[in-house]
XYZ file of C-alpha atoms in Angstrom:
430
model
C 103.511 75.967 116.476
C 99.908 74.915 115.803
C 98.212 73.958 119.054
C 95.156 71.708 119.019
C 92.080 73.288 120.588
C 89.602 71.190 122.554
C 86.371 72.859 121.600
C 83.838 70.425 123.085
C 81.509 72.582 125.145
C 83.835 75.547 124.680
C 82.781 76.862 121.285
C 81.320 80.053 122.727
C 84.552 80.657 124.642
C 86.612 80.078 121.493
C 84.323 82.351 119.494
C 84.660 85.065 122.111
C 88.458 84.935 121.857
C 88.390 84.692 118.069
C 85.947 87.574 117.727
C 87.338 89.697 120.553
C 90.714 90.560 119.061
C 89.710 94.110 118.221
C 92.307 96.655 119.211
C 90.999 98.304 122.349
C 90.471 102.028 122.066
C 91.834 103.620 125.207
C 90.126 106.588 126.797
C 93.173 108.644 125.875
C 92.937 107.725 122.180
C 89.207 108.372 122.101
C 89.646 111.720 123.863
C 92.466 112.746 121.525
C 90.525 111.853 118.392
C 87.368 113.534 119.673
C 89.355 116.734 120.201
C 90.868 116.516 116.718
C 87.443 116.064 115.144
C 86.011 119.011 117.074
C 88.969 121.214 116.135
C 88.612 120.388 112.438
C 84.873 121.014 112.614
C 85.479 124.388 114.269
C 88.648 125.671 112.600
C 88.827 123.840 109.261
C 92.085 124.224 107.348
C 93.906 125.898 110.222
C 93.415 122.907 112.515
C 94.005 120.431 109.682
C 97.350 121.947 108.739
C 98.470 122.181 112.365
C 97.728 118.509 113.008
C 99.416 117.421 109.759
C 102.564 119.240 110.874
C 102.328 117.832 114.397
C 101.717 114.170 113.534
C 103.268 113.721 110.077
C 105.929 116.424 110.014
C 104.538 117.791 106.757
C 104.320 121.592 106.620
C 101.120 121.617 104.589
C 99.248 124.664 103.329
C 96.758 125.493 100.599
C 99.495 125.539 97.954
C 100.894 122.047 98.621
C 97.830 120.218 99.937
C 96.980 118.589 96.611
C 99.183 116.256 94.595
C 100.126 118.322 91.543
C 100.263 116.999 87.964
C 104.058 117.337 88.126
C 104.265 115.318 91.365
C 102.017 112.680 89.854
C 104.146 112.484 86.709
C 107.376 112.257 88.705
C 105.967 109.461 90.851
C 104.578 107.506 87.912
C 107.933 107.623 86.138
C 109.218 105.292 88.863
C 106.674 102.595 87.954
C 107.589 100.119 85.247
C 105.092 99.050 82.605
C 104.781 95.515 83.962
C 103.499 96.826 87.291
C 100.968 98.982 85.442
C 99.888 95.858 83.556
C 99.332 94.041 86.853
C 97.297 96.937 88.234
C 95.155 97.096 85.090
C 94.594 93.347 85.174
C 93.581 93.561 88.825
C 91.129 96.363 88.059
C 89.650 94.336 85.204
C 89.144 91.312 87.450
C 87.467 93.405 90.153
C 85.218 95.076 87.568
C 84.141 91.769 86.049
C 82.990 90.497 89.441
C 81.447 93.689 90.799
C 79.451 94.691 87.721
C 76.954 91.975 88.650
C 76.194 93.850 91.878
C 74.823 96.895 90.107
C 71.619 98.119 91.742
C 68.508 98.370 89.670
C 65.616 100.773 89.394
C 62.160 99.324 88.849
C 58.509 100.350 88.755
C 55.042 98.851 88.941
C 52.052 100.138 86.974
C 48.823 98.784 88.460
C 45.480 98.616 86.675
C 43.916 101.036 89.159
C 46.372 103.765 88.157
C 48.792 103.355 91.058
C 52.459 103.694 90.163
C 55.181 102.524 92.559
C 58.868 102.008 92.186
C 62.450 102.269 93.275
C 65.206 104.481 91.909
C 68.865 103.553 92.373
C 71.056 106.623 92.784
C 74.831 106.666 93.340
C 76.409 108.690 96.119
C 77.706 112.057 94.915
C 81.153 112.199 96.504
C 83.273 109.555 98.256
C 86.630 109.787 100.030
C 89.102 106.915 99.862
C 91.511 106.794 102.791
C 94.863 105.250 101.886
C 97.506 104.638 104.594
C 100.937 106.048 103.809
C 104.468 104.779 104.304
C 105.202 101.063 104.550
C 101.495 100.246 105.014
C 100.630 101.550 101.546
C 98.593 98.933 99.683
C 97.761 99.746 96.039
C 95.380 96.781 95.987
C 93.204 98.542 98.551
C 92.926 101.570 96.268
C 91.513 99.386 93.508
C 89.267 97.357 95.818
C 87.645 100.515 97.172
C 87.571 102.564 93.988
C 86.172 100.059 91.482
C 82.807 99.452 93.228
C 82.363 103.218 93.595
C 83.179 103.768 89.931
C 80.747 101.065 88.818
C 78.046 102.515 91.054
C 78.436 105.811 89.231
C 79.848 107.910 92.067
C 80.402 111.329 90.514
C 83.534 112.271 92.444
C 86.107 110.102 94.222
C 88.802 111.892 96.190
C 91.740 110.331 97.987
C 93.396 111.330 101.242
C 96.735 109.886 102.273
C 99.317 110.995 104.855
C 102.830 111.906 103.766
C 106.152 112.413 105.511
C 108.021 115.709 105.750
C 109.079 115.461 102.095
C 105.443 115.549 100.976
C 105.820 112.612 98.602
C 103.071 110.068 98.006
C 104.070 106.423 97.535
C 104.513 105.906 93.741
C 102.611 102.605 93.847
C 99.622 104.430 95.323
C 99.837 107.059 92.595
C 99.914 104.274 90.001
C 96.802 102.613 91.429
C 95.038 105.976 91.521
C 96.033 106.577 87.900
C 94.619 103.230 86.799
C 91.346 104.006 88.601
C 91.127 107.535 87.244
C 91.378 109.229 90.646
C 92.770 112.695 90.028
C 92.176 114.501 93.324
C 94.607 113.401 96.028
C 95.009 115.347 99.265
C 98.226 114.912 101.226
C 96.638 114.562 104.655
C 95.689 111.551 106.724
C 95.109 110.382 110.257
C 92.097 111.363 112.324
C 92.446 114.911 111.019
C 92.105 113.752 107.420
C 89.000 111.736 108.238
C 87.432 114.698 110.037
C 88.304 117.010 107.138
C 86.381 114.972 104.565
C 83.562 114.259 107.017
C 82.856 117.914 107.800
C 84.596 119.704 104.954
C 87.119 122.540 105.276
C 87.933 125.613 103.214
C 90.102 123.467 100.935
C 88.587 119.986 101.182
C 84.970 119.214 100.266
C 82.611 117.287 102.521
C 81.911 113.773 101.266
C 78.994 111.372 101.611
C 81.063 108.325 102.538
C 84.561 107.422 103.723
C 86.097 104.065 102.812
C 89.517 102.550 103.340
C 91.639 101.119 106.173
C 93.741 102.916 108.753
C 95.281 102.719 112.204
C 93.440 102.989 115.513
C 93.232 106.794 115.233
C 91.717 106.588 111.757
C 89.255 103.883 112.812
C 88.221 105.873 115.885
C 87.728 109.017 113.803
C 85.550 107.109 111.340
C 83.475 105.784 114.204
C 83.051 109.263 115.726
C 82.146 110.837 112.374
C 79.666 108.119 111.414
C 76.252 109.696 111.125
C 77.673 112.935 109.790
C 79.057 110.815 106.991
C 78.685 107.155 106.052
C 81.622 104.753 106.427
C 82.453 101.318 105.083
C 83.078 99.473 108.349
C 85.291 99.388 111.427
C 87.610 96.524 110.558
C 89.565 94.567 113.135
C 92.582 92.245 112.818
C 92.532 89.905 109.842
C 91.551 86.235 110.056
C 91.284 83.015 108.094
C 89.596 79.722 108.876
C 90.429 76.643 106.816
C 88.042 73.695 106.687
C 89.920 70.606 105.528
C 89.463 66.856 105.367
C 92.075 64.115 105.042
C 92.448 64.763 101.301
C 93.809 68.282 101.817
C 97.442 69.126 101.174
C 99.155 70.141 104.452
C 101.735 72.197 102.561
C 99.001 74.406 101.094
C 97.168 74.751 104.400
C 100.312 75.830 106.237
C 101.129 78.383 103.554
C 97.620 79.828 103.685
C 97.542 80.050 107.477
C 100.832 81.947 107.464
C 99.703 84.231 104.649
C 97.032 85.555 106.966
C 99.112 85.424 110.133
C 101.793 87.712 108.693
C 99.403 90.688 108.654
C 99.439 91.377 112.364
C 100.254 89.808 115.732
C 96.505 89.962 116.397
C 95.670 88.093 113.178
C 94.002 84.718 113.567
C 94.586 81.550 111.537
C 92.508 78.489 112.433
C 92.311 75.014 110.939
C 89.120 72.986 111.401
C 89.538 69.403 110.248
C 88.291 65.856 110.551
C 91.856 64.504 110.597
C 94.243 64.563 113.577
C 96.993 63.345 111.282
C 96.501 66.412 109.098
C 97.007 68.691 112.115
C 100.414 67.121 112.754
C 101.391 67.390 109.092
C 100.323 71.041 108.910
C 102.293 71.840 112.061
C 105.407 70.277 110.528
C 104.907 72.344 107.383
C 104.456 75.523 109.403
C 107.743 74.986 111.199
C 109.500 74.249 107.918
C 108.071 77.045 105.758
C 108.278 79.820 108.353
C 112.080 79.600 108.429
C 112.489 81.623 105.249
C 109.721 84.184 105.693
C 110.487 87.836 106.436
C 107.671 88.247 108.948
C 108.493 85.112 110.897
C 108.180 86.767 114.307
C 104.722 88.152 113.531
C 103.559 84.840 112.060
C 104.709 82.785 115.030
C 103.181 85.234 117.496
C 99.764 85.378 115.834
C 99.490 81.606 115.350
C 100.692 80.950 118.888
C 98.228 83.388 120.478
C 95.267 83.447 118.108
C 95.675 80.399 115.907
C 95.068 76.714 116.397
C 93.505 73.534 115.099
C 90.084 72.134 115.940
C 89.442 68.445 115.240
C 85.783 67.604 114.615
C 83.896 64.333 114.188
C 82.609 65.008 110.682
C 82.570 67.660 107.985
C 79.112 68.942 108.929
C 80.436 69.714 112.393
C 83.298 71.632 110.785
C 80.842 73.920 109.039
C 78.879 74.373 112.272
C 82.070 75.599 113.958
C 82.859 77.902 111.050
C 79.364 79.386 110.989
C 79.639 80.133 114.696
C 83.001 81.873 114.275
C 81.914 83.713 111.091
C 85.445 84.248 109.734
C 86.560 87.061 107.479
C 88.118 84.545 105.066
C 86.988 80.924 104.775
C 88.870 78.319 102.762
C 87.226 74.990 101.959
C 89.809 72.306 101.167
C 87.825 69.087 100.970
C 87.287 66.326 98.426
C 84.081 67.937 97.097
C 84.259 71.605 98.106
C 81.722 73.023 95.645
C 78.955 70.720 96.868
C 79.406 72.049 100.406
C 78.798 75.700 99.581
C 75.152 75.530 100.804
C 76.413 74.645 104.303
C 78.080 78.036 104.713
C 75.971 80.693 106.420
C 78.516 83.137 107.792
C 81.766 84.228 106.128
C 83.159 87.408 104.640
C 84.507 85.691 101.528
C 84.796 82.009 100.613
C 87.697 80.384 98.770
C 86.843 76.989 97.337
C 89.353 74.302 96.441
C 93.112 73.973 96.770
C 93.867 76.310 93.872
C 91.872 79.248 95.222
C 94.092 80.452 98.071
C 92.966 83.477 100.056
C 95.825 85.706 98.770
C 94.314 85.359 95.287
C 91.277 87.128 96.727
C 93.471 89.844 98.180
C 94.524 90.799 94.681
C 92.959 89.246 91.610
C 90.168 86.718 92.092
C 87.596 89.453 91.530
C 85.837 89.448 94.887
C 86.511 92.333 97.260
C 89.069 92.107 100.049
C 87.361 94.719 102.237
C 85.552 92.278 104.517
C 83.845 92.070 107.920
C 85.994 90.759 110.778
C 85.588 89.678 114.381
C 82.434 87.641 113.798
C 80.583 90.523 112.149
C 80.208 88.425 108.994
C 77.068 87.173 110.749
C 75.384 90.453 109.844
C 77.736 92.404 107.541
C 78.811 91.881 103.933
C 82.046 92.723 102.210
C 82.393 95.998 100.326
C 80.512 96.124 97.046
C 78.775 98.338 94.514
C 75.686 98.375 96.737
C 77.650 100.289 99.386
C 77.834 103.271 97.044
C 74.186 103.285 95.984
C 71.131 104.580 97.790
C 67.594 103.588 96.876
C 64.752 106.077 96.579
C 61.216 104.724 96.666
C 58.261 106.531 95.115
C 54.516 106.089 94.747
C 51.636 107.780 92.920
C 47.983 107.248 93.919
C 44.918 108.640 92.106
C 42.176 110.140 94.321
C 39.768 107.245 93.894
C 42.392 104.714 95.012
C 43.328 106.847 98.026
C 39.620 106.833 98.854
C 39.645 103.047 98.979
C 42.337 103.214 101.694
C 40.913 106.292 103.467
C 39.124 104.705 106.419
C 41.823 102.134 107.126
C 44.626 104.714 107.111
C 42.623 107.101 109.311
C 41.875 104.354 111.821
C 45.486 103.215 111.872
C 46.751 106.770 112.411
C 44.289 107.466 115.232
C 45.266 104.200 116.948
C 48.788 105.608 117.177
C 47.566 108.965 118.446
C 48.552 110.743 115.235
C 45.369 112.632 114.412
C 47.161 115.032 112.057
C 48.084 112.009 109.967
C 44.422 111.040 109.792
C 43.465 114.614 108.956
C 45.960 114.625 106.064
C 43.817 111.904 104.477
C 40.330 113.119 105.388
C 40.922 116.750 104.335
C 41.280 115.580 100.742
C 37.701 114.329 100.715
C 35.955 117.303 102.290
C 33.232 118.990 100.253
């Protein structure tokens, strides 16, 4: 199942394939989503309700748009206490990690009377998009909500599509309950994204939209970006495992398949110094996959977008990884912690054989909303800082402004901005 990739002189080609797995947006999809966004912007609730009926089969109106307290209670009754315990534990783990990301305000008081500083302010209102149906992931609710809560976002609303019966997945309701999210709108798709981006008669406009979705949701987020902020446009999931001869092939195989089961476009790559390990991992893959529910997806993704790269030494392995900039990076070597400084590009790093990537999907504490497709070279995973804006301020007394007067005037005139220069000089006229 695991083919060996000859990367000598072909690293750029491999990177292009690895990073180019984004689902292509056809002209038809883009045109459809653009029309939906424009209709929502123009007609508000009327267009929103029409599209919800058309795409989801839900006959929504102002009276059944929101999840009611009774619906919430009915849904939560289906959740046992142990599952609530797991959700609360997950939230606690995410909070413990993310509280260290809290932005800070600061100021400087100079002897000449100048005061300068920075003020950290949370966003006012954020929308969390949660896919419905079988793709409902309560973990994503917590991963997106906790950083926003810690940042101090005043209002978090949720949008999620429902079927004709109008019921929201009970697990999603449970995650929302644990995170204290009370406002849940039963709409999704491109129309839901447009509704929170522009606002309608029934749904308020937000400052930022976070959360995963299908190609229509992703396209809508991309189109609405600028009117509203978004988290990122995520592509298919990926993992890269760096391993030496000491690594356990059973663990590697399990971790590669854990990522491969997400999607036929998912990528799972092993980079190792040991050819023997490649053979052992391949044997484990063929053995373990037999009993997995998503066998077809796993085999397809590993066959088309997976593989093993054998390198001369461990430093070369990290060079390959840094070039590919994977969403998830596992380091399974004899001394993994000492090699952390070698990593430049990765969405999230999992160190040692007892820190498998799925732990990060749920409970390690780090966020699982991560950059994909090589964008880890310039993007970070979701964090508290994504829900905070920074305001800078300064105060200058007249005498200190006077000390900068000539330099600022000269600078402004050199750029042809004489009104800028005048703004300074007018303050010193008799």
